[in-house]
Amino acid sequence: YSSLPAQALSMGLLDLGITCHVGNDYINSSHLINNIQDDDLFIHFSINGENIINNNHLSALVNNMPEKSYLITMNPSSKIAKHYRHVIVLPGQALLRQSIIDSQSIVVIFVELLLNLIHNRK
């Protein structure tokens, strides 16, 4: 469910000339996780902040997160936040219970704003 924002960020970074990889399913993620270095930037989108301990492909990183590891979620009480060096909590969790707005749209807007900031710094 969080793969759309991840793909949007990846494509946008590639358009800006920044090499990146996206793991949007178990197979892609499991291969990429094994190649993450300490100086890499690791961004994990999890709209609901669900538990990554049970996901075998991410469990290798739980105790060895890179310094530049970010969780981007809409859950201010995310149980997985403790595993990341940096956590960005996007607004809208209350809105999701009261609206038909797709929660992915909020995260995609955040990605677009982030890409714009990166573009303006180049």
mmCIF file of C-alpha atoms in Angstrom:
data_model
loop_
_atom_site.group_PDB
_atom_site.id
_atom_site.type_symbol
_atom_site.label_atom_id
_atom_site.label_comp_id
_atom_site.label_asym_id
_atom_site.label_seq_id
_atom_site.Cartn_x
_atom_site.Cartn_y
_atom_site.Cartn_z
ATOM 1 C CA TYR A 1 0.000 0.000 0.000
ATOM 2 C CA SER A 2 2.939 2.298 0.620
ATOM 3 C CA SER A 3 4.626 1.369 -2.643
ATOM 4 C CA LEU A 4 3.063 4.167 -4.718
ATOM 5 C CA PRO A 5 4.814 6.936 -2.744
ATOM 6 C CA ALA A 6 8.067 4.929 -2.805
ATOM 7 C CA GLN A 7 7.873 4.528 -6.572
ATOM 8 C CA ALA A 8 7.032 8.214 -7.028
ATOM 9 C CA LEU A 9 10.061 9.217 -4.952
ATOM 10 C CA SER A 10 12.330 6.814 -6.815
ATOM 11 C CA MET A 11 11.239 8.018 -10.251
ATOM 12 C CA GLY A 12 11.511 11.651 -9.181
ATOM 13 C CA LEU A 13 15.030 11.150 -7.791
ATOM 14 C CA LEU A 14 16.081 9.381 -10.982
ATOM 15 C CA ASP A 15 14.708 12.330 -12.981
ATOM 16 C CA LEU A 16 16.895 14.599 -10.827
ATOM 17 C CA GLY A 17 19.960 12.467 -11.589
ATOM 18 C CA ILE A 18 20.105 10.807 -8.166
ATOM 19 C CA THR A 19 20.706 7.072 -8.225
ATOM 20 C CA CYS A 20 18.229 5.138 -6.112
ATOM 21 C CA HIS A 21 16.468 1.809 -5.862
ATOM 22 C CA VAL A 22 12.954 0.980 -4.776
ATOM 23 C CA GLY A 23 11.889 -2.189 -3.023
ATOM 24 C CA ASN A 24 8.174 -2.270 -3.507
ATOM 25 C CA ASP A 25 7.614 -5.969 -2.892
ATOM 26 C CA TYR A 26 9.151 -8.838 -0.967
ATOM 27 C CA ILE A 27 11.519 -9.976 -3.728
ATOM 28 C CA ASN A 28 12.917 -6.534 -4.586
ATOM 29 C CA SER A 29 13.204 -5.553 -0.935
ATOM 30 C CA SER A 30 14.959 -8.714 0.160
ATOM 31 C CA HIS A 31 17.674 -8.233 -2.460
ATOM 32 C CA LEU A 32 18.157 -4.542 -1.738
ATOM 33 C CA ILE A 33 18.240 -4.956 2.057
ATOM 34 C CA ASN A 34 21.304 -7.189 1.797
ATOM 35 C CA ASN A 35 23.217 -4.439 -0.019
ATOM 36 C CA ILE A 36 22.508 -1.437 2.220
ATOM 37 C CA GLN A 37 25.696 0.191 3.478
ATOM 38 C CA ASP A 38 26.159 2.415 6.538
ATOM 39 C CA ASP A 39 26.469 5.541 4.387
ATOM 40 C CA ASP A 40 23.315 4.824 2.339
ATOM 41 C CA LEU A 41 20.048 6.682 2.756
ATOM 42 C CA PHE A 42 17.230 4.257 3.604
ATOM 43 C CA ILE A 43 13.632 5.485 3.443
ATOM 44 C CA HIS A 44 10.764 3.252 4.511
ATOM 45 C CA PHE A 45 7.210 4.315 3.752
ATOM 46 C CA SER A 46 4.662 2.721 6.056
ATOM 47 C CA ILE A 47 1.402 4.596 6.164
ATOM 48 C CA ASN A 48 0.127 2.617 9.145
ATOM 49 C CA GLY A 49 3.521 1.995 10.804
ATOM 50 C CA GLU A 50 2.979 -1.753 11.002
ATOM 51 C CA ASN A 51 5.477 -4.084 12.637
ATOM 52 C CA ILE A 52 8.582 -4.870 10.541
ATOM 53 C CA ILE A 53 9.941 -7.496 12.912
ATOM 54 C CA ASN A 54 7.669 -10.113 11.344
ATOM 55 C CA ASN A 55 8.787 -9.201 7.829
ATOM 56 C CA ASN A 56 11.824 -11.400 7.309
ATOM 57 C CA HIS A 57 13.209 -9.267 4.498
ATOM 58 C CA LEU A 58 13.496 -6.235 6.802
ATOM 59 C CA SER A 59 14.483 -8.005 10.000
ATOM 60 C CA ALA A 60 18.167 -7.914 8.992
ATOM 61 C CA LEU A 61 18.091 -4.121 9.266
ATOM 62 C CA VAL A 62 16.254 -3.794 12.561
ATOM 63 C CA ASN A 63 19.408 -3.825 14.674
ATOM 64 C CA ASN A 64 21.682 -2.366 12.010
ATOM 65 C CA MET A 65 19.906 0.653 10.535
ATOM 66 C CA PRO A 66 22.058 3.100 8.592
ATOM 67 C CA GLU A 67 22.556 6.514 10.210
ATOM 68 C CA LYS A 68 20.396 8.013 7.465
ATOM 69 C CA SER A 69 17.341 5.789 7.972
ATOM 70 C CA TYR A 70 13.917 7.379 7.779
ATOM 71 C CA LEU A 71 10.461 6.094 8.486
ATOM 72 C CA ILE A 72 7.709 8.099 6.823
ATOM 73 C CA THR A 73 4.338 7.263 8.326
ATOM 74 C CA MET A 74 0.980 8.724 9.235
ATOM 75 C CA ASN A 75 0.892 6.893 12.549
ATOM 76 C CA PRO A 76 2.241 9.012 15.435
ATOM 77 C CA SER A 77 2.179 5.879 17.630
ATOM 78 C CA SER A 78 4.032 3.668 15.161
ATOM 79 C CA LYS A 79 5.535 0.634 16.863
ATOM 80 C CA ILE A 80 8.377 0.467 14.333
ATOM 81 C CA ALA A 81 9.515 4.079 14.793
ATOM 82 C CA LYS A 82 12.003 3.011 17.469
ATOM 83 C CA HIS A 83 14.029 1.135 14.852
ATOM 84 C CA TYR A 84 14.709 4.238 12.736
ATOM 85 C CA ARG A 85 17.119 7.089 13.350
ATOM 86 C CA HIS A 86 14.624 9.601 11.938
ATOM 87 C CA VAL A 87 10.834 9.505 11.790
ATOM 88 C CA ILE A 88 8.597 11.788 9.772
ATOM 89 C CA VAL A 89 4.964 11.657 10.848
ATOM 90 C CA LEU A 90 2.678 13.131 8.251
ATOM 91 C CA PRO A 91 -0.657 14.635 9.243
ATOM 92 C CA GLY A 92 -3.899 13.060 8.302
ATOM 93 C CA GLN A 93 -4.512 10.032 10.492
ATOM 94 C CA ALA A 94 -7.660 11.595 11.957
ATOM 95 C CA LEU A 95 -8.719 12.701 8.484
ATOM 96 C CA LEU A 96 -8.530 9.122 7.243
ATOM 97 C CA ARG A 97 -11.268 8.019 9.626
ATOM 98 C CA GLN A 98 -13.560 10.865 8.597
ATOM 99 C CA SER A 99 -12.998 11.154 4.864
ATOM 100 C CA ILE A 100 -12.912 9.200 1.646
ATOM 101 C CA ILE A 101 -9.527 10.747 0.765
ATOM 102 C CA ASP A 102 -7.019 8.053 -0.129
ATOM 103 C CA SER A 103 -4.214 8.135 2.436
ATOM 104 C CA GLN A 104 -1.649 7.584 -0.305
ATOM 105 C CA SER A 105 -2.465 11.005 -1.741
ATOM 106 C CA ILE A 106 -1.152 12.765 1.368
ATOM 107 C CA VAL A 107 2.124 10.859 1.208
ATOM 108 C CA VAL A 108 2.447 11.452 -2.549
ATOM 109 C CA ILE A 109 1.982 15.203 -1.997
ATOM 110 C CA PHE A 110 4.773 15.025 0.612
ATOM 111 C CA VAL A 111 6.986 13.246 -1.946
ATOM 112 C CA GLU A 112 6.274 15.934 -4.534
ATOM 113 C CA LEU A 113 7.183 18.670 -2.044
ATOM 114 C CA LEU A 114 10.369 16.813 -1.101
ATOM 115 C CA LEU A 115 11.374 16.397 -4.753
ATOM 116 C CA ASN A 116 10.746 20.106 -5.328
ATOM 117 C CA LEU A 117 13.036 20.984 -2.392
ATOM 118 C CA ILE A 118 15.763 18.715 -3.753
ATOM 119 C CA HIS A 119 15.375 20.200 -7.236
ATOM 120 C CA ASN A 120 15.697 23.747 -5.900
ATOM 121 C CA ARG A 121 18.904 22.879 -4.032
ATOM 122 C CA LYS A 122 20.630 21.516 -7.141
#
